[in-house]
Short mmCIF file of C-alpha atoms in Angstrom, two decimals:
data_model
loop_
_atom_site.label_atom_id
_atom_site.label_comp_id
_atom_site.label_asym_id
_atom_site.label_seq_id
_atom_site.Cartn_x
_atom_site.Cartn_y
_atom_site.Cartn_z
CA UNK E 292 0.03 -0.06 0.06
CA UNK E 293 3.04 2.21 0.45
CA UNK E 294 3.81 2.10 -3.20
CA UNK E 295 0.35 3.26 -4.32
CA UNK E 296 0.93 7.05 -3.45
CA UNK E 297 4.29 6.78 -5.28
CA UNK E 298 2.87 5.31 -8.38
CA UNK E 299 0.14 7.95 -8.43
CA UNK E 300 2.95 10.75 -8.10
CA UNK E 301 4.75 9.24 -10.91
CA UNK E 302 1.75 8.88 -13.14
CA UNK E 303 0.77 12.60 -12.52
CA UNK E 304 4.42 13.89 -13.29
CA UNK E 305 4.30 11.84 -16.45
CA UNK E 306 1.18 13.34 -17.72
CA UNK E 307 2.03 16.77 -16.38
CA UNK E 308 5.15 16.69 -18.75
CA UNK E 309 3.13 15.73 -21.82
CA UNK E 310 0.33 18.25 -21.32
CA UNK E 311 1.89 20.91 -23.42
CA UNK E 312 2.84 18.62 -26.46
CA UNK E 313 0.58 18.21 -29.38
CA UNK E 314 0.15 14.80 -30.85
CA UNK E 315 -0.19 16.32 -34.42
CA UNK E 316 2.88 16.69 -36.55
CA UNK E 317 4.33 20.09 -36.29
CA UNK E 318 4.38 22.29 -39.43
CA UNK E 319 7.30 22.74 -41.43
CA UNK E 320 9.33 25.50 -40.00
CA UNK E 321 10.16 28.29 -42.28
CA UNK E 322 13.72 29.57 -42.90
CA UNK E 323 14.99 32.73 -41.61
CA UNK E 324 15.88 35.03 -44.42
CA UNK E 325 17.34 38.40 -44.93
CA UNK E 326 20.76 37.76 -43.68
CA UNK E 327 24.28 37.87 -45.50
CA UNK E 328 23.03 38.13 -49.05
CA UNK E 329 19.70 36.50 -48.78
CA UNK E 330 16.25 37.87 -49.57
CA UNK E 331 12.55 36.75 -49.47
CA UNK E 332 10.85 36.70 -52.63
CA UNK E 333 7.21 36.12 -53.79
CA UNK E 334 6.86 32.91 -55.86
CA UNK E 335 10.16 31.48 -57.48
CA UNK E 336 13.45 33.12 -57.07
CA UNK E 337 14.48 35.58 -59.76
CA UNK E 338 16.91 34.24 -62.75
CA UNK E 339 20.47 33.95 -61.63
CA UNK E 340 19.62 33.60 -57.86
CA UNK E 341 19.73 30.48 -55.88
CA UNK E 342 16.81 28.93 -54.25
CA UNK E 343 17.57 28.28 -50.26
CA UNK E 344 13.98 27.26 -48.89
CA UNK E 345 10.70 28.83 -47.83
CA UNK E 346 10.50 32.21 -45.96
CA UNK E 347 6.75 32.06 -45.19
CA UNK E 348 3.81 30.65 -47.23
CA UNK E 349 4.15 31.48 -50.89
CA UNK E 350 7.65 33.14 -50.50
CA UNK E 351 11.01 31.87 -51.43
CA UNK E 352 14.27 32.42 -49.66
CA UNK E 353 16.78 33.31 -52.29
CA UNK E 354 20.65 34.05 -52.36
CA UNK E 355 22.03 36.89 -54.51
#
């Protein structure tokens, strides 16, 4: 009977740690752009510039 309070405490601590987590898959994080020769451009990168990733929805992160 002495182990029952310990198990209850352990159960509560376990669920408390998982309370803030979402079971859904996180969205793809967008790239930070605008540093050291990079810029954010709507749509595809202009000709002659390299595509690095997505800045935000509908925008591309490009390199000069």
